[in-house]
Coordinates of C-alpha atoms in Angstrom, one line a residue:
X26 CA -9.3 -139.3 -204.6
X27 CA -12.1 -137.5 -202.7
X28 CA -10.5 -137.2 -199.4
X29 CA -7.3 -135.3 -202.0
X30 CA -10.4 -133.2 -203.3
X31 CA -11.4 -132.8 -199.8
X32 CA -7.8 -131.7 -198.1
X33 CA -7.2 -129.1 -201.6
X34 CA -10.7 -127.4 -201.2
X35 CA -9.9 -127.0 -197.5
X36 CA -6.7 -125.7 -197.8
X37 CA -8.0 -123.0 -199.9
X38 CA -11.0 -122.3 -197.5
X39 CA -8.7 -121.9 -194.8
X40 CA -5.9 -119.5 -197.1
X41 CA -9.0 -117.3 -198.6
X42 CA -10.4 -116.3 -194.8
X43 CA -6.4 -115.8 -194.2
X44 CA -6.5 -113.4 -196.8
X45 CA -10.1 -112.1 -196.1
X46 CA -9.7 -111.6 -192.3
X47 CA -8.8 -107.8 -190.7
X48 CA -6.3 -108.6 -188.5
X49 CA -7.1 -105.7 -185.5
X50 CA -10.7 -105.3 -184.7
X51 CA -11.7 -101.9 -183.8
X52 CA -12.0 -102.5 -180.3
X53 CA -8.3 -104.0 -180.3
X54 CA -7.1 -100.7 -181.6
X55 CA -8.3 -98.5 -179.5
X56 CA -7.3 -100.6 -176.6
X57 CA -3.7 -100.2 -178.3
X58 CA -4.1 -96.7 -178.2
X59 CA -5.1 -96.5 -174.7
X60 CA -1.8 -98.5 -173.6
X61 CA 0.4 -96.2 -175.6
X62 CA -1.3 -93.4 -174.0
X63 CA -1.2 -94.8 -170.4
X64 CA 2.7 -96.2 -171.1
X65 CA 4.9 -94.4 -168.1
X66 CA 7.7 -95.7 -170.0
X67 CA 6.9 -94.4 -173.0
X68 CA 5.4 -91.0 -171.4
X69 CA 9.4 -90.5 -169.7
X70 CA 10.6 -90.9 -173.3
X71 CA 8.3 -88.0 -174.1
X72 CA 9.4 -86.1 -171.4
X73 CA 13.1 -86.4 -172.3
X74 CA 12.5 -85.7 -176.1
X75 CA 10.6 -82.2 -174.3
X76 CA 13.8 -81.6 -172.3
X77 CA 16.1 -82.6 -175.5
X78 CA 14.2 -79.5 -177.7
X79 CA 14.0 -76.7 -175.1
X80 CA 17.8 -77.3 -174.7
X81 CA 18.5 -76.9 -178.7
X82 CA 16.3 -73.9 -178.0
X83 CA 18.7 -72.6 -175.4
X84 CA 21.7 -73.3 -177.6
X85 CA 20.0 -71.2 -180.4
X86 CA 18.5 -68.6 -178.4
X87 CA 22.2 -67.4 -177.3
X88 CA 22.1 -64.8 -180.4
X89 CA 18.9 -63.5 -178.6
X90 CA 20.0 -59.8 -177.1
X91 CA 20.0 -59.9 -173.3
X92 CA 19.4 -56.5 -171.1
X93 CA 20.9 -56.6 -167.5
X94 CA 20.0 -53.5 -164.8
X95 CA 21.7 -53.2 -161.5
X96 CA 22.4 -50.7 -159.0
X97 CA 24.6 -50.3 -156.5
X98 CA 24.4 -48.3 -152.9
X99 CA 26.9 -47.9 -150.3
X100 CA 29.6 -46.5 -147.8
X101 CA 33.2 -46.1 -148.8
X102 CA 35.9 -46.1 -146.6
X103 CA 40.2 -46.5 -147.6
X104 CA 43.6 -44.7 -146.5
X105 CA 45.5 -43.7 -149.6
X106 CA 49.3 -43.2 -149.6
X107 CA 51.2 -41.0 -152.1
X108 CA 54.6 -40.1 -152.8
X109 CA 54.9 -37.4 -155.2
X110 CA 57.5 -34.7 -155.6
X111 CA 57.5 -31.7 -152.8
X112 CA 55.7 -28.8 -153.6
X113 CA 56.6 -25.6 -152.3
X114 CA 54.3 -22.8 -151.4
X115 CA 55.2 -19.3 -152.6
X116 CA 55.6 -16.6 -149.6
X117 CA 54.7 -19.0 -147.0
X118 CA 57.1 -21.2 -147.6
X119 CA 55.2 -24.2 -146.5
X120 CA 56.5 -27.8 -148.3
X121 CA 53.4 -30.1 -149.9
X122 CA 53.8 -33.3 -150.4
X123 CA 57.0 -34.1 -148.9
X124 CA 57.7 -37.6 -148.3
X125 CA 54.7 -40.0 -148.2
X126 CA 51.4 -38.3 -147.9
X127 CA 48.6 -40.2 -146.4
X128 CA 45.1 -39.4 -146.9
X129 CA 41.7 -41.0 -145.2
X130 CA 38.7 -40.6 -147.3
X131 CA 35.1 -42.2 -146.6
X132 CA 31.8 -41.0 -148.2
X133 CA 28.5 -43.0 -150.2
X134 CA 28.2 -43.8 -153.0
X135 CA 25.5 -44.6 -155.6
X136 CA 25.7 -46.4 -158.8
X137 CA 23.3 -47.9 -161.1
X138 CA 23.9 -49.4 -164.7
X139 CA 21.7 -50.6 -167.8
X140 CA 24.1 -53.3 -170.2
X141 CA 22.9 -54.7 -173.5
X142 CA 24.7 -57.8 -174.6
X143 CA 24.2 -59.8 -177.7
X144 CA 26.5 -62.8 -179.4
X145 CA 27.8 -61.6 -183.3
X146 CA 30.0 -64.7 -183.9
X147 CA 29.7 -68.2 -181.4
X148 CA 32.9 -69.2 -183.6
X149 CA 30.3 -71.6 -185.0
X150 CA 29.7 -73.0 -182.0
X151 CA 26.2 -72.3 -181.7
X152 CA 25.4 -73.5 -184.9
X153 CA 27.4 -77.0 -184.9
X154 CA 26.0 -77.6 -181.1
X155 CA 22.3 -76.9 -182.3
X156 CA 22.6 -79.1 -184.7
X157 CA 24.2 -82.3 -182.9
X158 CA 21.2 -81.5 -180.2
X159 CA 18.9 -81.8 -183.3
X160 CA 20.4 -85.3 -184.5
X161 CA 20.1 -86.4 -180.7
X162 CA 16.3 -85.6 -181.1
X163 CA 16.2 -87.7 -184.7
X164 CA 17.8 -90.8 -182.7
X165 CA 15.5 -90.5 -179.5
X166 CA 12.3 -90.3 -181.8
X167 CA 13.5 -93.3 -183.5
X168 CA 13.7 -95.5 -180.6
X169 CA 10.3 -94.1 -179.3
X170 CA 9.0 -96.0 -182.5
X171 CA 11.1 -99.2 -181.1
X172 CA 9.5 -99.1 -177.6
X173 CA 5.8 -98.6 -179.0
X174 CA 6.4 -101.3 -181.0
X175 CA 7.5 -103.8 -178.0
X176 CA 4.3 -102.0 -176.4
X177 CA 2.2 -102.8 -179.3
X178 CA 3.6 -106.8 -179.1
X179 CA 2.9 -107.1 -175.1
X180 CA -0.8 -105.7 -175.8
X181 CA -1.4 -108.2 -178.9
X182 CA 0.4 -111.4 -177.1
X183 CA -2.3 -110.4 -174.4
X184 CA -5.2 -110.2 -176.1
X185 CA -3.8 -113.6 -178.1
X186 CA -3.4 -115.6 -174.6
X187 CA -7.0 -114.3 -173.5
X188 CA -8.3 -115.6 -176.6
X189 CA -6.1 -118.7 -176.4
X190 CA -7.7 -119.5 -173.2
X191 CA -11.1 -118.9 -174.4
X192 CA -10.4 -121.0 -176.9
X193 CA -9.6 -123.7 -174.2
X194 CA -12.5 -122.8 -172.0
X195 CA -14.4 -123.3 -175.1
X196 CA -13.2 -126.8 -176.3
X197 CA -13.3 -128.0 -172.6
X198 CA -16.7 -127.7 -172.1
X199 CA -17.7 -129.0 -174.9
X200 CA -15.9 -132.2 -174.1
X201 CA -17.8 -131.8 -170.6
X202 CA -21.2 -131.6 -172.5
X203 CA -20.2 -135.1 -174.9
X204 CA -19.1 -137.0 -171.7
X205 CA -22.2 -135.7 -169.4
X206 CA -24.2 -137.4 -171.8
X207 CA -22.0 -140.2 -172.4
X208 CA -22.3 -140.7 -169.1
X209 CA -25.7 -140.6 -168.4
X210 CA -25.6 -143.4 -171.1
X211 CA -23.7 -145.3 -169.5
X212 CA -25.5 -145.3 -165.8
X213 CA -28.3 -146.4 -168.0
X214 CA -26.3 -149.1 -169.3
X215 CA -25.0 -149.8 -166.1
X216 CA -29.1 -150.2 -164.5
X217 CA -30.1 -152.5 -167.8
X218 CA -26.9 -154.9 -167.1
X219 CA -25.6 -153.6 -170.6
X220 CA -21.9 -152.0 -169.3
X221 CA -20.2 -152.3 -166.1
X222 CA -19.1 -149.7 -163.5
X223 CA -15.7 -149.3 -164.6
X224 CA -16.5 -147.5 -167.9
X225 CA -18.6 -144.7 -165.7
X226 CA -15.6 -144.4 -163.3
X227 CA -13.0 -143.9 -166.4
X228 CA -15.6 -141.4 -168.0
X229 CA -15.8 -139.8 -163.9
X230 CA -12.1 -139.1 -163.6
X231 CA -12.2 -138.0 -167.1
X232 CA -14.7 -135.1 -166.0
X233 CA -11.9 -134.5 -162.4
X234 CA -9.2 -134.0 -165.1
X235 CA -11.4 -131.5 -167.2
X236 CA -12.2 -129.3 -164.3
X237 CA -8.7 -129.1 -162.9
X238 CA -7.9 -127.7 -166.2
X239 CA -10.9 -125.1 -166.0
X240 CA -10.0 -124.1 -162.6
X241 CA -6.4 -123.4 -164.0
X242 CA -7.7 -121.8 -166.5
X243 CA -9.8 -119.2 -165.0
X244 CA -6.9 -118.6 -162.7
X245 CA -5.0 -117.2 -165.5
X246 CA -7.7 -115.7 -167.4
X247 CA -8.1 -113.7 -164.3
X248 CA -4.7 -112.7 -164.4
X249 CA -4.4 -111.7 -167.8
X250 CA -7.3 -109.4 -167.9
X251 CA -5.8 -107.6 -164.4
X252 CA -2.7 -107.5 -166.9
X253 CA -4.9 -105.4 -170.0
X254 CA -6.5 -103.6 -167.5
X255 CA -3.0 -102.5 -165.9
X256 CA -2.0 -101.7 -169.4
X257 CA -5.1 -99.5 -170.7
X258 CA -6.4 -98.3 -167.9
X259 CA -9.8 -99.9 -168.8
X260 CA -12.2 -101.9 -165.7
X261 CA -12.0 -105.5 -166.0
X262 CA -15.5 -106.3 -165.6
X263 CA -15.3 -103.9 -169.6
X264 CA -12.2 -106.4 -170.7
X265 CA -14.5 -109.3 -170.0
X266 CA -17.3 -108.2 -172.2
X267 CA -14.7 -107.5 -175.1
X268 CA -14.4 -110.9 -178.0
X269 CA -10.5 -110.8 -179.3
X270 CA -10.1 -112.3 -182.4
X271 CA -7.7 -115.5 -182.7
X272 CA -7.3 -115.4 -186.6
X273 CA -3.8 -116.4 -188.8
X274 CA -2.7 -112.9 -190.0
X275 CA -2.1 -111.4 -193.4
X276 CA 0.9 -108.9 -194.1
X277 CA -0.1 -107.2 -197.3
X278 CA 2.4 -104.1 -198.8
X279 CA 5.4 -104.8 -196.0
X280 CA 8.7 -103.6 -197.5
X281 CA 11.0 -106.0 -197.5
X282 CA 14.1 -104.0 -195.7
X283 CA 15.3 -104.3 -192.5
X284 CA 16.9 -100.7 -193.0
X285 CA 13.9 -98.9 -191.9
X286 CA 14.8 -100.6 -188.4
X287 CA 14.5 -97.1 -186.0
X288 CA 17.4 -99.1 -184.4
X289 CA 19.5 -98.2 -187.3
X290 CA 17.7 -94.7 -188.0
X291 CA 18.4 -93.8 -184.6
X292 CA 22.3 -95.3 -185.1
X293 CA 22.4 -93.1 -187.9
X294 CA 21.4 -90.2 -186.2
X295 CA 23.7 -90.4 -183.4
X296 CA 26.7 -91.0 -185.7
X297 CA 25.6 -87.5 -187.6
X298 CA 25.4 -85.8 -183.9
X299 CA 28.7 -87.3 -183.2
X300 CA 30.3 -85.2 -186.7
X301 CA 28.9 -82.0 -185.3
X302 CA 30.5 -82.2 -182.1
X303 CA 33.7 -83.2 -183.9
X304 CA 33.0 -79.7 -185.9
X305 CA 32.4 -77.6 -183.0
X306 CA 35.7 -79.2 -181.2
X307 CA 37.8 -78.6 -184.3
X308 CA 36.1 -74.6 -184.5
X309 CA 36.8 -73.7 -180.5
X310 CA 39.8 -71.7 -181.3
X311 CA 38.1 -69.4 -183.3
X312 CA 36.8 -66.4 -181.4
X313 CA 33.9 -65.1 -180.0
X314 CA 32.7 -61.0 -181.0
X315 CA 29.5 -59.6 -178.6
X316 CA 28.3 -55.9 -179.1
X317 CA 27.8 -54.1 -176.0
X318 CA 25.9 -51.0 -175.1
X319 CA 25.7 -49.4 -171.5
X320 CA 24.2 -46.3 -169.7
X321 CA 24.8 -45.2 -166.4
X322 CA 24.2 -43.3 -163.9
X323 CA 27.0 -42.7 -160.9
X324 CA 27.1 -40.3 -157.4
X325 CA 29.6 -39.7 -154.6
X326 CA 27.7 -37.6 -151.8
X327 CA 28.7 -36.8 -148.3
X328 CA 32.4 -37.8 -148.7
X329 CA 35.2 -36.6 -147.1
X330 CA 38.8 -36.6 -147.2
X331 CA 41.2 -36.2 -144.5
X332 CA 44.6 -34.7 -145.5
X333 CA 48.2 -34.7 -143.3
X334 CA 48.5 -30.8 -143.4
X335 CA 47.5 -28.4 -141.7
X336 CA 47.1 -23.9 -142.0
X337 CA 49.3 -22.0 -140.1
X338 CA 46.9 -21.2 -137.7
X339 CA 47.8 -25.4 -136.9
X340 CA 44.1 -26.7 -138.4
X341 CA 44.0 -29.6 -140.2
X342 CA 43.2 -29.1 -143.7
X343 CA 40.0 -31.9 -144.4
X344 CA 38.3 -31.6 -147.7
X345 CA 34.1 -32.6 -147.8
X346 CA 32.4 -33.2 -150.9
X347 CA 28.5 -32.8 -151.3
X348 CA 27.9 -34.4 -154.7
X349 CA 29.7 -35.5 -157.3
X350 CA 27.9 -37.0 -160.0
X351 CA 28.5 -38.8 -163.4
X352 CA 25.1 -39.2 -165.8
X353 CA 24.4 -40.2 -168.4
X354 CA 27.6 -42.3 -169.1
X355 CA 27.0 -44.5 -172.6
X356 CA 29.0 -47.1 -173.7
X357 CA 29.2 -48.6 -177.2
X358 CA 31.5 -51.4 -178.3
X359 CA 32.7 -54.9 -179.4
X360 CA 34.1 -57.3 -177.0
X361 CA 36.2 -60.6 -178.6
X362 CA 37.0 -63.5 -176.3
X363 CA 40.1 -65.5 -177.9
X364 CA 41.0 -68.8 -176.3
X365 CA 44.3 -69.3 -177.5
X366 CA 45.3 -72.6 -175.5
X367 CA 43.0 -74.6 -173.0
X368 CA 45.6 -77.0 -172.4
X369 CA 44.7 -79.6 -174.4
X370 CA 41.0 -79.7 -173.4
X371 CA 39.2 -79.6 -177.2
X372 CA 41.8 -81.8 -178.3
X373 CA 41.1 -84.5 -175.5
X374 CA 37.2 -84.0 -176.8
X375 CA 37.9 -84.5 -180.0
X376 CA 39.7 -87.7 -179.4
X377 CA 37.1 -88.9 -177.4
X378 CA 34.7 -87.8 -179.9
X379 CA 36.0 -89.3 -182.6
X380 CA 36.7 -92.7 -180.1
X381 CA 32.7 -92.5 -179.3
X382 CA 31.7 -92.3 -183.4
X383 CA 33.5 -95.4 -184.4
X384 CA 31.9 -96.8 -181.0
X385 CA 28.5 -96.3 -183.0
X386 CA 30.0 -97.1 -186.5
X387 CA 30.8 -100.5 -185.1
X388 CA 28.0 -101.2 -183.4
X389 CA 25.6 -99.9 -186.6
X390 CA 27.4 -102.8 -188.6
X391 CA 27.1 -105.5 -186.0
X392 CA 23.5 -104.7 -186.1
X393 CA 22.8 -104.7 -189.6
X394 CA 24.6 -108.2 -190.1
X395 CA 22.2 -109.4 -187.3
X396 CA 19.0 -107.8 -188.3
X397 CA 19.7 -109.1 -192.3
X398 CA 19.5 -112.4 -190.5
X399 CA 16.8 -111.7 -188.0
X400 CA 14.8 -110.6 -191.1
X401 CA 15.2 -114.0 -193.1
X402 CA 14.7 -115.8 -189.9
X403 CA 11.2 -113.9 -189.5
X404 CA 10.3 -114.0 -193.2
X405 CA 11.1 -117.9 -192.9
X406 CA 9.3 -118.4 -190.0
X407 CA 6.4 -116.4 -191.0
X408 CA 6.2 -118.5 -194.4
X409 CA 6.4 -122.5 -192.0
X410 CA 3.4 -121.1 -189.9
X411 CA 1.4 -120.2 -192.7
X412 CA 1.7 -123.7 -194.2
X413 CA 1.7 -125.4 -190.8
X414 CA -1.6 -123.8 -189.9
X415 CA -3.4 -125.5 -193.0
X416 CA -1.8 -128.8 -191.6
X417 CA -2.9 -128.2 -188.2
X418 CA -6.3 -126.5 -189.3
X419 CA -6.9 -130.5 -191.2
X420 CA -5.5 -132.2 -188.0
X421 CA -8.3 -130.6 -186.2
X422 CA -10.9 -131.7 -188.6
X423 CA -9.3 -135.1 -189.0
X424 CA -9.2 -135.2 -185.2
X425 CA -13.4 -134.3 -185.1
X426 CA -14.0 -136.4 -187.8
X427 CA -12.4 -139.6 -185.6
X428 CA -14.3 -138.4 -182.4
X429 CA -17.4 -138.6 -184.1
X430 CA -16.6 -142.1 -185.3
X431 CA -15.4 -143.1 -182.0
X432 CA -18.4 -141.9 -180.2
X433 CA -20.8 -144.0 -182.4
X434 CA -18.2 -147.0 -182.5
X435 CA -18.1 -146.8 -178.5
X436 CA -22.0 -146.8 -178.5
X437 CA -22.4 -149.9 -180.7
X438 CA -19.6 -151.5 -178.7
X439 CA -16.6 -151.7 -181.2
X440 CA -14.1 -149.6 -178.7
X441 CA -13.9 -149.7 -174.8
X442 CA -14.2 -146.8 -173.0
X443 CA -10.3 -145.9 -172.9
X444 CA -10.1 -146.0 -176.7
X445 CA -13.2 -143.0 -176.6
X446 CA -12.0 -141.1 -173.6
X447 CA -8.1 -141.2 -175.8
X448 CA -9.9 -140.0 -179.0
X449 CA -11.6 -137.2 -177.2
X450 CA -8.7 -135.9 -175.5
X451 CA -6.8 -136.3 -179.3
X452 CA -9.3 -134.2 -180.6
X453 CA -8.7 -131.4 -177.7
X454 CA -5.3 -131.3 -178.3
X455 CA -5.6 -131.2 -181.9
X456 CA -8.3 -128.0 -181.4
X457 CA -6.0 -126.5 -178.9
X458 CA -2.9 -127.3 -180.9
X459 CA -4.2 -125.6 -183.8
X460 CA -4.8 -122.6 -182.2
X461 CA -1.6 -122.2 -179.9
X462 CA -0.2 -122.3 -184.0
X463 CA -2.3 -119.5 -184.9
X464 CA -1.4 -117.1 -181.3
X465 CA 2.7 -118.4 -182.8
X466 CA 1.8 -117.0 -186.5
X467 CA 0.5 -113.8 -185.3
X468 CA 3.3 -113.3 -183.0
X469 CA 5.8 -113.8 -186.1
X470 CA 3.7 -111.5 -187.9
X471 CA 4.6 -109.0 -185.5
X472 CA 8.1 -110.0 -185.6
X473 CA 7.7 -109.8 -189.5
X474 CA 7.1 -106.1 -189.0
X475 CA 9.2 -105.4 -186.5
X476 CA 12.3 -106.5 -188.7
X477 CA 11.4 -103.7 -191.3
X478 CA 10.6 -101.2 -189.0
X479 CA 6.8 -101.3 -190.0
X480 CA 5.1 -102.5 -186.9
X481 CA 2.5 -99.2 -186.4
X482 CA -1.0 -99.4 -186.1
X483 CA -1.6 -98.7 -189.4
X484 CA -0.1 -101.2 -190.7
X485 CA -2.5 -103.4 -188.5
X486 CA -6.0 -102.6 -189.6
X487 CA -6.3 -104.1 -192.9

């Protein structure tokens, strides 16, 4: 009846500090921060979602009026032929323009030009293509939620293992302290004729096996702290001076629905993007109306043109011109582009349009089924580790209640030596076993919040 007391009481000890315990320490924040921050992966994202808006700002900005100015300079050259009906001169009698004329004309020429354009009606084109480039945006913000999320997971299974191993280091040399002394015990045994030479030996390759373990042990700790600092850009000889916690987590206020997934947001979004493009395929025969508005400026200058006739007197008749000049010139007016048939082309994007939207339809409703099951699964899972870890928390104090009996039964000579080196290691794997449980109920809890889209840092503090 007492040990039942016993178990109950500590069963709710161990759920109220469950309850009770932050789950991210400040320091674990920040260091969350710092990895999102230093994240090339995640800073490409950025970069894309910067390209993504300044083209929706390109699409938009064709309504903006543009102004062009050029100017032309040059020389001029061509041989024109004309047949026109003869002409004949009174008096003289001399025939113009009888049978094919030819006439060589060269001279420069100047021209410069100032053109206003701007877009009236796209056919809706602008409008629908601004707004597709807009739903792409929604879908690639969504996923940058996803990817901080699996950034969030790496940084917290890191910190977990670090602690995990401390953990280990912690309950190793522990165990090295209890058989040091036992040990010493035992050589004194050993002197007084009270305990032979095998129980030090046993108690001696128990200490070999201990430190092979440490040594492995440092070896990864090493490694995982070159990991964190990789990840926040923070020294290692900084990481090392950091305590992670190793605490069972508690989700308080987590909706229950997977359909805040950014997965499916960002399906969402795409299928929306996807109807757009469909609009502006379905819109491209409409036309396109631009208002135009021109001033010019124009001058031929030292041209000349050589004629087939000649005076009487038998000279060549060659005509020079010194200037001839055309300013201002305006323009005003409404251009309209009609496409009347592209042979077949929007209709081919349509179709492949409307191929690529039941693509995401689809593949939206594959991914819900999945992620309805991926969410029990989690909420499941999370729930077993909860009541395992008040099992595995009175293993562990089961396990040190048995070492301590086996250390005094060993010392009044009830067990051998195997049966006290066996309960020690029990109660190592019992320590370690409850808190390889915990580092699994955390990452679960992070599942858990993954599966309704809520894994964020805020949800993480309290």
């Amino acid at each position: 009846m007492k040990k039942l007391i016993y178990i109950s009481f500590f069963s709710f000890f161990c759920m109220s500090s469950l309850m009770a315990q932050n789950n991210l320490s400040t320091i674990e924040i920040d260091l969350i921060n710092r990895s999102l921050e230093k994240s090339y992966a995640l800073k490409k994202s950025i970069h894309e979602l910067s390209i993504d808006s300044i083209e929706r700002k390109i699409i938009r900005q064709n309504f903006i009026p543009t102004l062009e100015a050029d100017a032309k300079y040059g020389y001029a050259s061509s041989s024109i032929d004309i047949d026109t009906p003869t002409l004949q001169l009174p008096i003289t009698g001399i025939e113009l323009f009888e049978g094919d004329s030819r006439f060589n004309t060269q001279g420069q020429i100047f021209n410069a030009n100032l053109t206003a354009k701007a877009l009236l009606f796209s056919g809706l084109q602008v409008k629908y293509g601004s707004k597709a480039t807009e739903e792409k945006i929604k879908a690639k913000n969504f996923m940058l939620h996803a990817e901080k999320a699996d950034i969030i997971k790496d940084v917290i299974d890191t910190f977990d293992t670090i602690e995990l191993l401390k953990q280990s280091e912690i309950v190793i040399t522990k165990s090295e302290e209890r058989l040091a002394k036992e040990k010493e015990r035992v050589k004194t045994a050993i002197e007084n004729g009270l305990a032979i030479p095998y129980d030090r030996d046993k108690i001696t390759a128990a200490e070999l096996s201990l430190a092979s373990k440490k040594i492995e042990l440092h070896g990864n700790l090493s490694l995982l702290y070159l990991k964190l600092s990789m990840l926040t850009d923070v020294n290692i000889s900084t990481l090392e001076n950091y305590s992670f916690e190793l605490t069972p987590w508690t989700l308080k206020n987590i909706e229950q629905n997977f359909s805040d997934r950014p997965e499916l947001k960002a399906l969402d979004a795409s299928v929306k993007a996807y109807d757009y493009k469909l609009k502006m395929n379905k819109n491209a025969y409409l036309p396109k109306v631009q208002a135009v508005a021109s001033l010019s400026y124009s001058n031929l200058f030292n041209a000349t043109l050589e004629t087939p006739y000649a005076l009487p007197g038998g000279e060549n008749i060659n005509l020079e011109l010194d200037k001839f000049e055309l300013a201002p010139a305006y323009f005003l007016g409404v251009g309209m582009q009609w496409e009347l048939f592209s042979g077949l082309k929007h209709t081919n994007e349509t179709h492949i349009a409307r191929i690529e939207k039941n693509i995401i339809e689809e593949e939206k409703s594959d991914i819900e089924e999945k992620l309805e099951l991926f969410a029990k699964k989690v909420q499941v899972n999370f729930d077993v580790k909860n009541q395992q870890l008040v099992l595995k928390a009175q293993e562990m104090q089961v396990a040190k209640n048995s070492l301590n009996l086996a250390i005094k039964s060993y010392r009044e000579g009830l067990i051998s030596i195997s049966d006290r080196l066996q309960t020690e290691t029990e109660y190592q794997n019992a320590v370690l076993n409850y808190y390889n449980f915990v580092a699994q109920q955390r990452m679960v809890a992070l599942d858990l919040l993954i599966s309704t889209g809520s894994l964020q840092i805020e949800n993480l503090k309290n």
